[in-house]
């Protein structure tokens, strides 16, 4: 009793509001409540018409941090059990639409799954998302690493995901740095985007990590799947709060940045598809209309209709500047007359 805290909420198909958090002190319990669309406790939900349900998982602190609803209206939640900031284990659970633990979920017959990767240290699940197949993707932290795991819709670790058939992937963004996941989303290609922070250089920085659908770091994103941002480049703490994807797949990350006081910070990262060129290493100088058009790389909008990746209200001409070229495996050529004549690129630099 007392000290009730709600951390996250979801809205079901009937516009009812499901909230999750923790109740009780010093030993917390899972707390779920459902409210009608006009904000009253829904007496058709939970224990004995109260509109809420509590679950005492351990004799220590238990709490829920995120919630998502599956296509059947089941309530999927993630959180923690254990001493706060000490020996926590993460928890994944599923409740039926009326607020009962779903004992058909998971492997223990309790509706609750536990994963404890180490005997000591902080482990918690902060966020949960569902992919297009109904698989459950969870994100959090284990020790000083970002943790991502995938469960099947029935609550079993998905052995087709992650490292060596474990269903789990751990990512060390910065050596000996504390890292936290603040949000997770699935993009339209099934990639998993984790938003968080990393204490890479002695101060907290924004961090975004993208994994392929099978749980591998995405080499087409950032540097080996990772982007770390010092928001004001001032060796002060930048702490992420939440993240999301917009309709273009661009990444939005919000939080706070310290510089002469605490300031609100928002960052957007473009979801630019990598440019792929078909190159045969030992070919001679090209002949004819081959290669990649510059207009396929940069295209002005307006007018719409191409890749539409350049906007410039003052000009109607686009182009590219080549400032470096890797000639380890061959030579680069260009043409300005549709392939009639090809010229070797030669040596290029910022000044040439």
XYZ file of C-alpha atoms in Angstrom:
352
model
C 0.000 0.000 0.000
C 1.157 3.522 -0.688
C 3.855 4.785 -3.038
C 2.048 3.763 -6.208
C 3.841 4.815 -9.365
C 2.751 4.420 -12.987
C 5.552 4.327 -15.547
C 3.792 3.636 -18.860
C 0.369 3.266 -20.466
C -1.339 1.764 -23.517
C -4.786 2.202 -25.043
C -6.853 -0.802 -26.104
C -9.277 -1.124 -29.023
C -12.124 0.177 -26.822
C -10.141 3.319 -25.858
C -9.583 2.024 -22.336
C -6.305 3.005 -20.697
C -4.021 0.321 -19.240
C -1.321 1.641 -16.922
C 1.612 -0.273 -15.431
C 4.030 0.462 -12.633
C 4.768 -0.524 -9.041
C 3.072 -0.336 -5.681
C 4.216 -0.870 -2.119
C 7.252 0.078 -0.087
C 9.871 -1.044 0.704
C 9.087 -4.210 -1.287
C 7.262 -3.284 -4.473
C 4.808 -5.331 -6.519
C 3.719 -5.291 -10.143
C 0.791 -2.915 -10.590
C -1.645 -2.883 -13.527
C -4.798 -0.812 -13.702
C -7.394 -0.165 -16.368
C -9.399 3.008 -16.755
C -12.408 3.686 -18.912
C -12.066 6.223 -21.702
C -13.435 8.915 -19.359
C -10.798 8.208 -16.689
C -12.640 6.049 -14.145
C -11.258 2.756 -12.846
C -12.770 -0.069 -14.908
C -14.444 -2.401 -12.400
C -14.622 -5.187 -15.005
C -10.846 -5.473 -14.778
C -8.525 -6.867 -12.147
C -9.154 -8.203 -8.663
C -12.660 -8.272 -7.156
C -13.971 -5.367 -9.208
C -11.242 -2.967 -8.142
C -10.014 -2.068 -11.626
C -6.435 -3.001 -10.797
C -4.268 -6.038 -10.080
C -1.006 -6.436 -8.168
C 1.465 -9.285 -8.486
C 4.070 -10.038 -5.831
C 6.777 -11.850 -7.799
C 9.513 -11.862 -5.143
C 10.028 -10.712 -1.568
C 12.135 -7.870 -2.940
C 11.296 -4.961 -5.249
C 9.110 -5.781 -8.274
C 8.004 -3.240 -10.846
C 6.747 -2.843 -14.407
C 8.227 -0.315 -16.816
C 6.450 -0.819 -20.146
C 3.354 -2.360 -21.703
C 2.092 -3.321 -25.156
C -1.133 -5.016 -26.269
C -1.136 -7.906 -28.729
C -3.748 -8.514 -31.426
C -5.876 -10.539 -28.981
C -5.904 -7.783 -26.387
C -3.496 -9.605 -24.087
C -1.342 -7.317 -21.963
C 2.400 -7.882 -22.383
C 4.555 -6.196 -19.746
C 8.242 -5.932 -18.865
C 10.042 -4.876 -15.730
C 12.343 -6.025 -12.974
C 12.615 -7.890 -9.698
C 15.354 -7.524 -7.115
C 17.243 -4.870 -5.214
C 17.132 -1.631 -7.172
C 20.420 -0.805 -8.914
C 22.018 -3.918 -7.432
C 20.905 -7.483 -8.132
C 17.957 -7.067 -10.458
C 16.634 -9.723 -12.845
C 14.371 -8.847 -15.699
C 10.792 -9.991 -16.010
C 8.458 -10.512 -18.958
C 4.814 -11.350 -18.283
C 1.472 -11.594 -20.026
C -1.963 -10.915 -18.586
C -5.297 -11.742 -20.178
C -7.534 -8.840 -21.282
C -9.396 -9.010 -17.957
C -6.238 -8.785 -15.874
C -5.323 -12.359 -14.955
C -1.852 -13.807 -15.393
C -1.868 -15.925 -18.560
C -0.436 -19.256 -17.415
C -0.228 -20.488 -21.037
C 2.523 -17.932 -21.594
C 6.175 -18.815 -21.129
C 7.865 -21.951 -19.860
C 7.122 -21.943 -16.127
C 3.311 -22.122 -16.183
C 3.060 -18.872 -14.220
C 2.693 -16.332 -17.025
C 5.999 -14.755 -15.980
C 9.390 -15.291 -17.591
C 12.659 -14.503 -15.819
C 16.103 -14.006 -17.269
C 19.110 -13.561 -15.010
C 22.312 -13.417 -17.040
C 24.661 -12.856 -14.135
C 24.685 -13.545 -10.434
C 25.191 -9.885 -9.626
C 24.672 -6.548 -11.273
C 21.852 -4.496 -12.741
C 19.572 -6.283 -15.205
C 16.251 -4.861 -16.233
C 13.895 -4.679 -19.158
C 12.873 -1.114 -19.873
C 10.895 -1.419 -23.111
C 8.895 -3.881 -25.204
C 7.588 -3.932 -28.799
C 5.835 -6.437 -31.053
C 6.985 -7.185 -34.581
C 4.694 -7.941 -37.520
C 4.676 -11.671 -36.626
C 3.661 -11.035 -33.036
C 7.132 -11.805 -31.682
C 8.001 -9.923 -28.512
C 11.130 -7.775 -28.698
C 12.435 -6.504 -25.371
C 15.237 -4.046 -24.655
C 17.054 -3.151 -21.493
C 20.439 -3.449 -19.894
C 22.601 -6.177 -18.431
C 25.547 -4.967 -16.426
C 27.023 -2.197 -18.572
C 25.684 -3.476 -21.920
C 22.555 -2.891 -23.967
C 20.420 -6.034 -23.989
C 17.937 -7.011 -26.707
C 16.024 -10.306 -26.729
C 13.207 -11.753 -28.773
C 10.499 -14.123 -27.577
C 7.969 -16.009 -29.644
C 4.310 -15.006 -29.210
C 3.982 -17.851 -26.679
C 6.752 -16.455 -24.493
C 9.728 -18.667 -25.378
C 13.141 -17.258 -26.279
C 13.444 -17.247 -30.082
C 16.533 -19.285 -30.976
C 16.551 -17.870 -34.529
C 17.464 -14.491 -33.049
C 20.592 -13.029 -31.540
C 23.912 -14.604 -30.667
C 24.530 -18.346 -31.202
C 20.883 -19.352 -30.974
C 20.338 -17.783 -27.553
C 17.549 -15.373 -28.518
C 19.627 -12.628 -26.907
C 22.173 -10.055 -28.081
C 24.352 -7.896 -25.833
C 25.995 -4.758 -27.224
C 28.889 -2.966 -25.577
C 28.681 0.520 -27.076
C 31.669 1.911 -25.202
C 34.315 0.052 -23.255
C 33.655 0.070 -19.499
C 30.730 2.430 -19.885
C 27.232 2.237 -18.418
C 24.593 1.925 -21.144
C 20.821 2.036 -20.943
C 17.975 1.388 -23.380
C 15.174 3.934 -23.160
C 12.955 2.811 -26.028
C 12.695 0.193 -28.784
C 10.796 0.239 -32.074
C 10.492 -1.968 -35.152
C 10.810 -0.208 -38.512
C 8.951 -1.067 -41.724
C 11.764 -3.431 -42.802
C 11.684 -5.352 -39.526
C 14.875 -3.755 -38.222
C 15.026 -3.187 -34.479
C 15.938 0.331 -33.376
C 17.031 0.849 -29.770
C 17.236 4.356 -28.315
C 19.341 5.000 -25.248
C 22.515 6.440 -23.849
C 26.145 5.470 -23.387
C 28.796 6.816 -21.065
C 31.494 6.354 -23.682
C 33.935 9.149 -22.812
C 33.197 9.714 -19.160
C 29.953 11.567 -19.879
C 26.544 10.351 -20.989
C 25.781 10.670 -24.719
C 22.756 9.885 -26.858
C 23.015 6.441 -28.476
C 21.013 4.787 -31.253
C 21.571 1.150 -32.215
C 19.981 -0.653 -35.131
C 19.789 -4.417 -35.468
C 18.648 -6.507 -38.400
C 15.510 -8.593 -37.974
C 17.573 -11.575 -36.813
C 19.386 -9.614 -34.128
C 22.680 -8.661 -35.757
C 24.116 -5.147 -35.666
C 23.109 -3.481 -38.943
C 26.323 -2.565 -40.820
C 24.421 -0.131 -43.085
C 23.539 2.090 -40.126
C 25.964 4.477 -38.457
C 29.277 2.889 -37.527
C 28.729 -0.868 -37.422
C 25.102 -0.312 -36.429
C 25.744 2.294 -33.739
C 25.500 6.104 -33.558
C 26.676 7.981 -30.463
C 25.991 11.727 -30.236
C 27.509 14.285 -27.894
C 24.640 16.742 -28.261
C 26.544 19.963 -27.547
C 30.078 18.606 -27.936
C 30.966 19.942 -24.517
C 31.851 16.888 -22.419
C 28.660 17.264 -20.426
C 25.978 14.661 -19.798
C 23.359 14.068 -22.516
C 20.691 11.710 -21.205
C 18.117 10.110 -23.490
C 14.498 9.948 -22.440
C 12.530 8.382 -25.290
C 12.659 7.755 -29.027
C 10.415 6.982 -31.978
C 10.326 6.568 -35.755
C 8.434 8.956 -38.032
C 6.593 7.998 -41.221
C 9.798 8.245 -43.263
C 11.668 5.950 -40.912
C 13.705 8.870 -39.572
C 14.734 8.489 -35.954
C 13.703 10.979 -33.268
C 15.395 10.954 -29.865
C 14.495 13.227 -26.959
C 16.168 13.845 -23.638
C 18.213 16.379 -21.733
C 21.591 18.006 -22.181
C 23.660 19.757 -19.540
C 25.447 22.950 -20.510
C 25.094 25.943 -18.245
C 22.052 24.234 -16.792
C 19.820 21.391 -17.924
C 18.224 21.870 -21.335
C 15.669 19.917 -23.334
C 17.271 18.158 -26.319
C 15.823 16.648 -29.499
C 17.839 14.881 -32.191
C 16.740 13.495 -35.554
C 18.697 10.950 -37.566
C 17.887 10.382 -41.216
C 17.013 6.901 -42.392
C 19.091 7.107 -45.572
C 19.342 3.909 -47.555
C 22.920 2.966 -48.441
C 24.053 3.502 -52.032
C 25.074 0.233 -53.653
C 27.271 0.188 -56.737
C 27.889 -2.911 -58.845
C 31.636 -3.057 -59.485
C 33.757 -5.735 -61.111
C 37.209 -5.374 -59.613
C 39.393 -6.197 -62.634
C 37.310 -4.630 -65.399
C 39.054 -2.222 -67.837
C 37.787 1.299 -68.453
C 33.986 1.242 -68.820
C 32.255 1.524 -72.158
C 28.827 2.832 -72.979
C 26.010 3.912 -70.679
C 26.914 1.895 -67.567
C 27.526 2.743 -63.937
C 25.378 4.839 -61.612
C 23.760 8.139 -62.546
C 24.467 11.101 -60.298
C 20.747 11.813 -60.461
C 20.186 8.456 -58.739
C 22.327 9.649 -55.849
C 20.976 13.180 -55.424
C 17.581 14.321 -56.667
C 15.912 17.688 -56.169
C 12.424 17.937 -54.677
C 10.420 19.657 -56.111
C 9.732 18.306 -58.627
C 8.789 14.997 -56.974
C 9.133 11.629 -58.607
C 12.711 10.496 -58.061
C 14.589 9.775 -54.847
C 13.598 13.318 -53.749
C 16.436 13.586 -51.216
C 17.527 17.218 -51.803
C 15.547 20.363 -51.002
C 16.913 23.760 -52.049
C 14.645 26.788 -52.448
C 17.431 28.859 -54.062
C 18.610 26.554 -56.834
C 17.379 23.996 -59.353
C 20.683 22.177 -59.978
C 22.098 19.320 -57.950
C 25.469 17.618 -58.039
C 28.041 15.842 -55.920
C 31.596 16.630 -54.858
C 33.995 13.682 -54.633
C 36.642 14.423 -52.004
C 38.057 10.926 -51.494
C 38.185 7.662 -53.415
C 39.399 4.210 -52.394
C 41.451 2.787 -55.278
C 42.699 -0.289 -53.442
C 40.754 -2.651 -55.675
C 40.545 -0.697 -58.923
C 40.074 2.682 -60.585
C 37.145 5.072 -60.724
C 35.876 6.629 -63.958
C 33.266 9.239 -64.811
C 31.470 10.406 -67.925
C 29.687 13.643 -68.792
C 28.327 12.600 -72.179
C 26.211 9.563 -71.437
C 29.035 7.050 -71.697
C 30.589 8.012 -75.017
C 33.814 9.015 -73.279
C 35.035 7.875 -69.870
C 37.726 9.704 -67.875
C 39.756 8.320 -64.986
C 38.856 10.079 -61.736
C 42.469 10.486 -60.685
C 43.532 11.936 -57.345
C 40.852 13.825 -55.423
C 40.842 15.779 -52.169
C 38.854 18.460 -50.371
C 40.684 21.049 -52.507
C 40.621 19.133 -55.816
